[in-house]
Short mmCIF file of C-alpha atoms in Angstrom, two decimals:
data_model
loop_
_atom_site.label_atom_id
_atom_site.label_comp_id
_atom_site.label_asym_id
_atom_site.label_seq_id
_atom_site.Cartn_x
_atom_site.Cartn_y
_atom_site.Cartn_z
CA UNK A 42 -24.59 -53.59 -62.49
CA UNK A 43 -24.87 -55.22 -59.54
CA UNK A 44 -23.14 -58.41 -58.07
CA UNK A 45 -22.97 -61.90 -59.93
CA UNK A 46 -23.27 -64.99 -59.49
CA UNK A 47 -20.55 -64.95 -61.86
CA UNK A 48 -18.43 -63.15 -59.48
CA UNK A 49 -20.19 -62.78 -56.07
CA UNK A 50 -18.95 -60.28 -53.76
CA UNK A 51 -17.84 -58.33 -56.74
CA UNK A 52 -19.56 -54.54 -56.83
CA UNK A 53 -18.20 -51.88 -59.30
CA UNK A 54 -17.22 -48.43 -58.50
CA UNK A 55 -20.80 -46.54 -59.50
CA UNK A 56 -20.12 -43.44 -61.17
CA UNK A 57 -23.60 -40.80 -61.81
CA UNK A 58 -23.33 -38.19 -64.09
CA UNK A 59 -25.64 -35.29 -63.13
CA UNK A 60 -27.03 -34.11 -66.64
CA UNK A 61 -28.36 -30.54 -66.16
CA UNK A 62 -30.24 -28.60 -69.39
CA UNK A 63 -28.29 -26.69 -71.37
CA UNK A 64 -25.55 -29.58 -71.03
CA UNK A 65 -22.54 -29.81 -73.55
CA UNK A 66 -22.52 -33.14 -75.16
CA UNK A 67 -18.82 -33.30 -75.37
CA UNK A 68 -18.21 -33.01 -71.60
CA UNK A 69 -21.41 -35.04 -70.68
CA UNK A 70 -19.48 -37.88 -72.58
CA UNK A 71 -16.10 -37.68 -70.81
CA UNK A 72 -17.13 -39.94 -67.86
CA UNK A 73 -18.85 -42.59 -70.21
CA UNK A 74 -15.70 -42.80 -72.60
CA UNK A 75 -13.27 -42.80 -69.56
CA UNK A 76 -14.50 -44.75 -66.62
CA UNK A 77 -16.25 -47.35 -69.06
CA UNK A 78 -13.26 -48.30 -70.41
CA UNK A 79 -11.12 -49.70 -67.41
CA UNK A 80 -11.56 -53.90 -66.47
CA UNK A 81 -9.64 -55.73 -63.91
CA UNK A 82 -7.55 -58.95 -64.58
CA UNK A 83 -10.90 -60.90 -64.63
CA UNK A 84 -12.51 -59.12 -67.46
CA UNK A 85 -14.91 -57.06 -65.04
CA UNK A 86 -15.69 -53.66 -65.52
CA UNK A 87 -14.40 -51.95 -62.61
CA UNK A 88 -16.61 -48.91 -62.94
CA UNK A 89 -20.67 -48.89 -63.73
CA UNK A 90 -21.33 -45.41 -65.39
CA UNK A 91 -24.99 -43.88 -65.29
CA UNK A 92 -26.46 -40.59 -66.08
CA UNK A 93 -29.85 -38.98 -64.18
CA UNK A 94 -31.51 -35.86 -64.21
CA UNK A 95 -32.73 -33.43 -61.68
CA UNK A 96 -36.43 -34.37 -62.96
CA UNK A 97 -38.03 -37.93 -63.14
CA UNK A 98 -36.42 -39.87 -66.78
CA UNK A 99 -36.79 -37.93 -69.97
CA UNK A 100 -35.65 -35.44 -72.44
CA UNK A 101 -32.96 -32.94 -71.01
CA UNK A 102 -32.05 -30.10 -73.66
CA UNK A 103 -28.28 -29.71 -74.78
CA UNK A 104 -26.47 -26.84 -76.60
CA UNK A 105 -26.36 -28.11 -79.89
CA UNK A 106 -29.29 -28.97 -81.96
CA UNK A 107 -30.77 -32.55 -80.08
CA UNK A 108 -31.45 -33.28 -76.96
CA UNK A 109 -30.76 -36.33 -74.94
CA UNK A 110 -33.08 -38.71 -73.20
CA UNK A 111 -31.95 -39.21 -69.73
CA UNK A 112 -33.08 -42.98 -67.91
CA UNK A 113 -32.75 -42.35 -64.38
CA UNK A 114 -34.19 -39.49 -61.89
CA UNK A 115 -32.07 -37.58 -59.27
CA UNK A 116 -32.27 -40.77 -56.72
CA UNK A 117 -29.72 -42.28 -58.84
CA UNK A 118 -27.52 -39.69 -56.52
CA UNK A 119 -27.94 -41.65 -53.38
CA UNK A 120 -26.63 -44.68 -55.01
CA UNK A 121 -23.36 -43.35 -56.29
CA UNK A 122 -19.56 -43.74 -55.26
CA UNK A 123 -18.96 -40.88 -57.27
CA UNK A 124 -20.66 -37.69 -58.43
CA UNK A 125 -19.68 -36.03 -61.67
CA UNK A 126 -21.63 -32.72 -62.84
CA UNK A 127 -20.55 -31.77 -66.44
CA UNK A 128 -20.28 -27.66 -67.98
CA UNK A 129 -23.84 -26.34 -68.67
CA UNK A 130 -24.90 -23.27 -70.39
CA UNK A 131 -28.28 -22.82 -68.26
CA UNK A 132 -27.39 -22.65 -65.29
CA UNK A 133 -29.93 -19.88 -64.56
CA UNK A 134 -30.01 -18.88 -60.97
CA UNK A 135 -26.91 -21.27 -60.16
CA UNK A 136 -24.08 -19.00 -62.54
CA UNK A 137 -26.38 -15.40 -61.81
CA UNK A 138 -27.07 -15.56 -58.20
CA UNK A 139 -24.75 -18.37 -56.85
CA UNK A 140 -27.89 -19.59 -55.35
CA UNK A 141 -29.59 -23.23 -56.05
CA UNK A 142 -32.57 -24.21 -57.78
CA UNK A 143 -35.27 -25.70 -55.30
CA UNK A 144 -35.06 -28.82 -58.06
CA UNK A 145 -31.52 -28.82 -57.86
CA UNK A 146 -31.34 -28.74 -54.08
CA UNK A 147 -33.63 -31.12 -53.89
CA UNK A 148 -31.84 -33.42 -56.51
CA UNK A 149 -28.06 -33.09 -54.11
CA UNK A 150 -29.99 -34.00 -50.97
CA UNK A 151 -29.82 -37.86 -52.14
CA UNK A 152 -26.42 -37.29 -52.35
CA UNK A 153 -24.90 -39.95 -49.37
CA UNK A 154 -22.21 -38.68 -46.56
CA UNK A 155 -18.76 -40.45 -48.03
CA UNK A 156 -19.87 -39.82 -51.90
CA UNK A 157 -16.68 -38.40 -53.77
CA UNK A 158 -17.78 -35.00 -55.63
CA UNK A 159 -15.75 -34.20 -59.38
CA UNK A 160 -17.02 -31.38 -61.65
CA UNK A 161 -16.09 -30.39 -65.33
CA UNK A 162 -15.79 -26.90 -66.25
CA UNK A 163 -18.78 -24.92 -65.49
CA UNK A 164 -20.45 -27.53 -63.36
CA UNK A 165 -18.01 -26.38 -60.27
CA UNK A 166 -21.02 -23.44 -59.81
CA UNK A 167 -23.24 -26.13 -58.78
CA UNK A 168 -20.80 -27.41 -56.20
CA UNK A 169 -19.72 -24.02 -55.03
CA UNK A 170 -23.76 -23.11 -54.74
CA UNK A 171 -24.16 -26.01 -52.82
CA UNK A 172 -21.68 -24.93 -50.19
CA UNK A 173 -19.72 -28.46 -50.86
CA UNK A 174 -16.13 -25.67 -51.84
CA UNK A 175 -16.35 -23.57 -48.71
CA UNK A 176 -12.91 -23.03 -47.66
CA UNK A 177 -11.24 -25.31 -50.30
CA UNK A 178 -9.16 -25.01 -53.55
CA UNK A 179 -10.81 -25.45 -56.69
CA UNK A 180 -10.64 -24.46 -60.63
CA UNK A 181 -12.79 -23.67 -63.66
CA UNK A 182 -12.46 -22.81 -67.11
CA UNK A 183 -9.99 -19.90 -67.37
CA UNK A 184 -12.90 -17.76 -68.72
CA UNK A 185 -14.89 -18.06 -65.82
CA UNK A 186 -12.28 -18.21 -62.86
CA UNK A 187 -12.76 -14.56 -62.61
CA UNK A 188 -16.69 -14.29 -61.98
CA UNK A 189 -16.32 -17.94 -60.13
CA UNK A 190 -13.77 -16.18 -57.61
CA UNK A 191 -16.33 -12.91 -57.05
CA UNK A 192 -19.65 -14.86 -56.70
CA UNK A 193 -18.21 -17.59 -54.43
CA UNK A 194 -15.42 -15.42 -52.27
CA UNK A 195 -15.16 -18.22 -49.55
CA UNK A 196 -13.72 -20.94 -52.69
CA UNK A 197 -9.97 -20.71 -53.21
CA UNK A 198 -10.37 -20.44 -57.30
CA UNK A 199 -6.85 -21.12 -59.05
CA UNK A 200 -7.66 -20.14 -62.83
CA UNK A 201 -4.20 -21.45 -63.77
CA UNK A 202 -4.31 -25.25 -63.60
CA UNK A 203 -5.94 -28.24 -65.01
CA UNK A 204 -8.05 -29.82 -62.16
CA UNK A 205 -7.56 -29.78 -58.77
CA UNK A 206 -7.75 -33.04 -56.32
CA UNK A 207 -8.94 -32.04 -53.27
CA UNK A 208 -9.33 -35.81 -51.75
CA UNK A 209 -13.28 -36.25 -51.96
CA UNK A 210 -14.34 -32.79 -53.99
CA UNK A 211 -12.61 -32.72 -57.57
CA UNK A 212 -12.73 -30.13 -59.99
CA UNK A 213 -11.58 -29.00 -63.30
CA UNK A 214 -11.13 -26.93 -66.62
CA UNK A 215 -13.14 -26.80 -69.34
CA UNK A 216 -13.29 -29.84 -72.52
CA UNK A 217 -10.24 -31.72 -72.59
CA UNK A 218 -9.37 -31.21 -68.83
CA UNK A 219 -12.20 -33.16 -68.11
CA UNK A 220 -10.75 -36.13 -69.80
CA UNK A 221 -7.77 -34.86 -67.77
CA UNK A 222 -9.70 -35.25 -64.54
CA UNK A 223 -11.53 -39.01 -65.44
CA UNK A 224 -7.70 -40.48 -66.41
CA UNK A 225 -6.43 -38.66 -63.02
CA UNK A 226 -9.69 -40.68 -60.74
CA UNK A 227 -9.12 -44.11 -62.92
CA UNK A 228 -5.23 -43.82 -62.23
CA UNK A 229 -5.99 -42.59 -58.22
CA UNK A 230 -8.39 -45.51 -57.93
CA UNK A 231 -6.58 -48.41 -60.09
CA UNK A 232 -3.36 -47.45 -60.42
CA UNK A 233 -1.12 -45.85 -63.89
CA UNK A 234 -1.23 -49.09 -66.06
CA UNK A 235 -4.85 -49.17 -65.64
CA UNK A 236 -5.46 -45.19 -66.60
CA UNK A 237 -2.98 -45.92 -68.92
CA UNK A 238 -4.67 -48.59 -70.94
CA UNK A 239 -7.48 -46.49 -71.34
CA UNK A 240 -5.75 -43.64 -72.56
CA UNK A 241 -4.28 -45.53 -74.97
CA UNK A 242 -7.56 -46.66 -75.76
CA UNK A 243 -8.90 -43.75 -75.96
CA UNK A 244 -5.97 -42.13 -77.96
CA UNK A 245 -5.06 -39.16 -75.63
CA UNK A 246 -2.04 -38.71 -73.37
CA UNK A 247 -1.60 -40.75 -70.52
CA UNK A 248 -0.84 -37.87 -68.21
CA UNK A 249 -1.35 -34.45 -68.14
CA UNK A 250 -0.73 -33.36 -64.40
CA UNK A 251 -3.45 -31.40 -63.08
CA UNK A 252 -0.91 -28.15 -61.98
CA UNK A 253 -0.27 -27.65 -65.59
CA UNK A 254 -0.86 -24.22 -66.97
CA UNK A 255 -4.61 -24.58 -68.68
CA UNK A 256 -3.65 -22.35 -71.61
CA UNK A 257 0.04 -23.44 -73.39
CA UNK A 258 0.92 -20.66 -75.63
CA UNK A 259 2.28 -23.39 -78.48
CA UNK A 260 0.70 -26.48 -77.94
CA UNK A 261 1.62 -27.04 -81.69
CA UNK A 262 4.84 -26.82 -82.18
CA UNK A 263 5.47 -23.41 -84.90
CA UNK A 264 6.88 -24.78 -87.15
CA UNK A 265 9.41 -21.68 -87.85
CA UNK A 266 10.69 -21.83 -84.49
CA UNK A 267 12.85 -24.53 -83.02
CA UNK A 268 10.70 -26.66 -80.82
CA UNK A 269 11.33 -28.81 -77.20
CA UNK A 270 10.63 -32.42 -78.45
CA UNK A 271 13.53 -33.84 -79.37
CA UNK A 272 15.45 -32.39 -75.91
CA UNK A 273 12.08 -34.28 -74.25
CA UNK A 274 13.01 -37.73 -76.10
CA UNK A 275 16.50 -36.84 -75.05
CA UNK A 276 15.62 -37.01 -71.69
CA UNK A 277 12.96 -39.58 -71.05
CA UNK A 278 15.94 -42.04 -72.82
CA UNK A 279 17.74 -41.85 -70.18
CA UNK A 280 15.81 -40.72 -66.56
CA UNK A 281 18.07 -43.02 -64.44
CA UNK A 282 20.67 -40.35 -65.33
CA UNK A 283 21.16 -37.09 -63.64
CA UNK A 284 19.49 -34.38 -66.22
CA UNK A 285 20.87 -30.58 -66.07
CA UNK A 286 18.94 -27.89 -67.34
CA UNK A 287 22.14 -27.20 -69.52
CA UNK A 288 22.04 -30.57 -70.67
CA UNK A 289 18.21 -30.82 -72.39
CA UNK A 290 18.89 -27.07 -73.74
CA UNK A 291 22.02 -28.08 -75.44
CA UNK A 292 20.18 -30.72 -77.47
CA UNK A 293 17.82 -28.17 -78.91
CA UNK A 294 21.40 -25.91 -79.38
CA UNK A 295 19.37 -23.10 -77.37
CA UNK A 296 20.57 -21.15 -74.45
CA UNK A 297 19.02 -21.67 -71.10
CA UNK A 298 16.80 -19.10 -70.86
CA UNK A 299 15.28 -19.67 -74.61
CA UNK A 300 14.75 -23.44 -73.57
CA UNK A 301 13.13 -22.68 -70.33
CA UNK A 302 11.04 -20.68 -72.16
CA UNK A 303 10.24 -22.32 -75.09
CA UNK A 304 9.50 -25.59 -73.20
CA UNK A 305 6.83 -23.61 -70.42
CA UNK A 306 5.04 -22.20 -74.03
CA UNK A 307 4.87 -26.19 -75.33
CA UNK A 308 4.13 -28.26 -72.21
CA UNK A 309 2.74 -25.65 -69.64
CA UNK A 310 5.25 -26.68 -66.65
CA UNK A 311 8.99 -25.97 -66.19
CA UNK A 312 11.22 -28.85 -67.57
CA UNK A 313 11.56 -29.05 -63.34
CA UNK A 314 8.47 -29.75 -63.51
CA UNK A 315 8.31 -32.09 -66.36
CA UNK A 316 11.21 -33.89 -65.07
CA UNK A 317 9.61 -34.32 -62.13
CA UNK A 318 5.95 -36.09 -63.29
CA UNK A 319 8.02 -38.10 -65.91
CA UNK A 320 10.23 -39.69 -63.30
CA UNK A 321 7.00 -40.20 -60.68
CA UNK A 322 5.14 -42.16 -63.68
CA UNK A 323 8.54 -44.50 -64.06
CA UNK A 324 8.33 -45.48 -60.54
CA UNK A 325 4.60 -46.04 -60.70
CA UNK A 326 5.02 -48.33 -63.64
CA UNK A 327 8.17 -50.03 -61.76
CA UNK A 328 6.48 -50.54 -58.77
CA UNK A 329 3.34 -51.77 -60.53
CA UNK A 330 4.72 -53.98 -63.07
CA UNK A 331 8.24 -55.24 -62.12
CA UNK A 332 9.53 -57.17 -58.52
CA UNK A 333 12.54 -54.58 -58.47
CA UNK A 334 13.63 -53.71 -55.26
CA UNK A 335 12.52 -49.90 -53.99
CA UNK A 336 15.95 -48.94 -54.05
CA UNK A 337 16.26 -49.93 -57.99
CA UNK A 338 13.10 -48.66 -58.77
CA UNK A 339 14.67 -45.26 -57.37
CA UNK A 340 17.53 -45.77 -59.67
CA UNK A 341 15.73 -46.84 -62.28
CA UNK A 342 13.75 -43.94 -62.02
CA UNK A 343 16.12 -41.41 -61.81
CA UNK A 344 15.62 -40.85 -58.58
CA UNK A 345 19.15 -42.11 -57.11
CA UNK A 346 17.85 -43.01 -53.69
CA UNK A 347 15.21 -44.56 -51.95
CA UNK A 348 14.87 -42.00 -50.04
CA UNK A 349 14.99 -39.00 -52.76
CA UNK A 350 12.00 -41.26 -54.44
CA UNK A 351 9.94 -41.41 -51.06
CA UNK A 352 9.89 -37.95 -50.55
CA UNK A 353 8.91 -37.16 -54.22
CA UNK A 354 5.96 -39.96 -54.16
CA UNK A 355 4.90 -38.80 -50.82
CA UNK A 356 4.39 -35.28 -51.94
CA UNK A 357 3.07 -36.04 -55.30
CA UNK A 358 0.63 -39.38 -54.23
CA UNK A 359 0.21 -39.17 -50.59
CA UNK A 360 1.54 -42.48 -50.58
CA UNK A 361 5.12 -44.36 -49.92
CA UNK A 362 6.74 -46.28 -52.50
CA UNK A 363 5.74 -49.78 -50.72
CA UNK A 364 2.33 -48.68 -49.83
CA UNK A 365 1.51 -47.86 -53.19
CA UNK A 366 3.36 -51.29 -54.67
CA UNK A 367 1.40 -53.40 -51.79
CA UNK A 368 -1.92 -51.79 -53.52
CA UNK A 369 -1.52 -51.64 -57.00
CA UNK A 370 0.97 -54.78 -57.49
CA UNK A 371 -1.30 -56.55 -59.63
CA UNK A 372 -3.55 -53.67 -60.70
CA UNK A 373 -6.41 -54.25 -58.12
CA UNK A 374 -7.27 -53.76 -54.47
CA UNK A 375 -8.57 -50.32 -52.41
CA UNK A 376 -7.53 -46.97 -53.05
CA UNK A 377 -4.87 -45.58 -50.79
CA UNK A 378 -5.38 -41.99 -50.28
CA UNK A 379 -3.89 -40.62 -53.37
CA UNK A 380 -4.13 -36.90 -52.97
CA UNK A 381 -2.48 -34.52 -55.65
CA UNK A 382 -1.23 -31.11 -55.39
CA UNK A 383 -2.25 -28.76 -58.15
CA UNK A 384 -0.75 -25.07 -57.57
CA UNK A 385 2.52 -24.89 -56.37
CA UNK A 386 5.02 -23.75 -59.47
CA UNK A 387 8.94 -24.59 -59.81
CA UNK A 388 11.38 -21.92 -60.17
CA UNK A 389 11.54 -20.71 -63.70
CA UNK A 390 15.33 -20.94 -63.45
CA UNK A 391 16.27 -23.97 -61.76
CA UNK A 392 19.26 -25.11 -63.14
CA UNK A 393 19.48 -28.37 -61.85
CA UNK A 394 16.45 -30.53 -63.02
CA UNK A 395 17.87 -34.11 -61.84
CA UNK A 396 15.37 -33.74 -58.43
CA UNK A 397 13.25 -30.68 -58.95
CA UNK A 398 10.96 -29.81 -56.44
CA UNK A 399 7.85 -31.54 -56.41
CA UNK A 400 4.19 -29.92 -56.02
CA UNK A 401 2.33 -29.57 -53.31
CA UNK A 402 0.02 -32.16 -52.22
CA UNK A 403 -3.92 -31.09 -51.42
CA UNK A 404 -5.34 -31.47 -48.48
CA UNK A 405 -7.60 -35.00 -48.19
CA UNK A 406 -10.46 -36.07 -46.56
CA UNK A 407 -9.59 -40.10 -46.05
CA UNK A 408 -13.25 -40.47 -44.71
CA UNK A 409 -15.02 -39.21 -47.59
CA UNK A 410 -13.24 -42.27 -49.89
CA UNK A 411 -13.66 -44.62 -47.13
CA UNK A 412 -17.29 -45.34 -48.19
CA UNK A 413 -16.52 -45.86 -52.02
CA UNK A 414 -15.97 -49.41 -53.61
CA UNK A 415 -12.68 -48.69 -54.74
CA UNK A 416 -12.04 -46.38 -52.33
#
């Protein structure tokens, strides 16, 4: 989709999806559903979505029982803003050997300096093959960490979390986490009403933060056992308040320890933790939406200083509070470097939760967004 004449100057943020055989359907359909949902205030797509191959257009086999007809050839690479290889199943010398494919290497040599690099689930082996995770962090399914970790000893695999945002090289877990990954890129890029609005659109949670645990022991509530949700309504009712740990157990009538618990089996993170993203995502809608002052927004948000709310959006965006307001005020403009920390864990008995800690930010590469239309 290239520039109007309806709106000249105008260039969307060109995503490629690298469709290998052996593909999952599913997963090859996470970066179509996601990142061709999201339009600025002008009704223009802000992302154009294609898929190529490694081979000139045609048929590219899946794992179920069709295969797919792919348009474009592997020089759709040099043309994108953003990279995205889905899980495959035949991966051949790629998940054996750790080595590429002389079609595949010759497929990522289009790939231009700058482009930013995400993967879903299995397709981090072609990334790590390539040499493009030397030396970083990065994740996979949690059944493959263990074999990504041995064939690829200089990648710093974390089996534990969601995705990991590494600045220009993303990666994450397998099937839903890739959805996980797409809302996290849409929200970096445009902001949390945008991602948002496509979530909702999409009916799946706004926000899943990319350190949570990949496997949550009771995602589904058992229904014998007391569950965390009301003490989480409890809370998000009132996050300009200070919150003590005592305070959400008490509305479930469960000691401490049981809550703390409980609540890591439903949600994957600590109710730190929890506290923590919830209170972030205020301020980000405040500071988007609303003409409130930065030191109401930190009330607001639960925050209780400016200060306290600086420190917690500069660890968990990379940004301050008016640097991220001056950007995504009216849900358009460049990307600030929006880097997000995936690994670091909360105490498991923090009793205080009205600041918990937040998580560590990853490292960035500001040069390798620089090229990118939205940043």
């Amino acid at each position: 989709m290239a520039a109007s004449a309806a709106h000249p100057g105008f260039r969307p943020h060109r995503v490629v999806v690298l469709a290998l055989d052996g593909l999952l359907p599913f997963e090859l359909g996470i970066p179509h559903r996601i990142f061709g949902r999201p339009k600025d205030s002008k009704g223009r797509h802000l992302y154009e979505v294609v898929t190529c191959s490694v081979r000139p257009p045609g048929p590219v086999v899946t794992d179920a029982d069709f295969d797919i007809h792919v348009a474009h050839g592997p020089e759709a690479l040099a043309t994108a803003d953003t990279v995205i290889v889905p899980a495959s199943y035949e991966l051949g010398p790629v998940y054996e050997e750790g080595v590429l494919t002389a079609e595949l290497a010759a497929a990522l040599a289009h790939l231009r300096p700058g482009t930013r690099l995400a993967s879903i689930c299995t397709g981090v082996y072609v990334l790590a093959a390539a040499g493009l995770l030397d030396g970083r962090p990065a994740t996979t399914h949690w059944a493959d960490s263990e074999r990504l970790q041995r064939l690829f000893p200089q990648v710093d695999v974390d089996p534990d979390v969601l995705f990991i945002d590494d600045g220009d090289v993303l990666t994450s877990a397998g099937v839903a986490a890739g959805i996980d990954l797409c809302l996290h890129m849409v929200r970096r890029d445009h902001g949390a009403a945008v991602a948002n609005e496509v979530a909702r659109r999409t009916v799946v949670p706004p926000h899943r933060d990319g350190g949570q645990a990949q496997y949550i022991e009771r995602p589904v509530p058992d229904p014998q056992q007391a569950s965390t949700t009301a003490a989480r309504a409890w809370a998000l009712g009132r996050l300009h308040e200070p919150i003590q740990l005592r305070d959400m157990a008490a509305q479930e009538s469960m000691s401490v320890r049981t809550f703390t618990r409980r609540f890591r089996e439903e949600t994957g993170v600590s109710p730190g933790q929890w506290l923590t993203q919830q209170r972030v995502e205020r301020a980000r809608h405040l500071l988007e939406s609303t003409d409130r002052s930065v030191d109401q927004v930190a009330h607001d948000a639960g925050f209780g200083t400016a200060q306290s709310m600086r420190q917690h959006l500069q660890t968990a965006l990379g940004v301050t509070p008016t640097a991220y307001r001056r950007t995504f005020r009216a849900g358009e403009g460049k990307t600030p470097e929006v880097p997000q920390g995936t690994s670091e864990r909360e105490p498991e008995g923090d009793q205080n939760v009205s600041t918990p800690r937040a998580t560590r930010p990853a490292s960035a590469s500001a040069a390798a967004l620089s090229n990118s239309s939205t940043g």
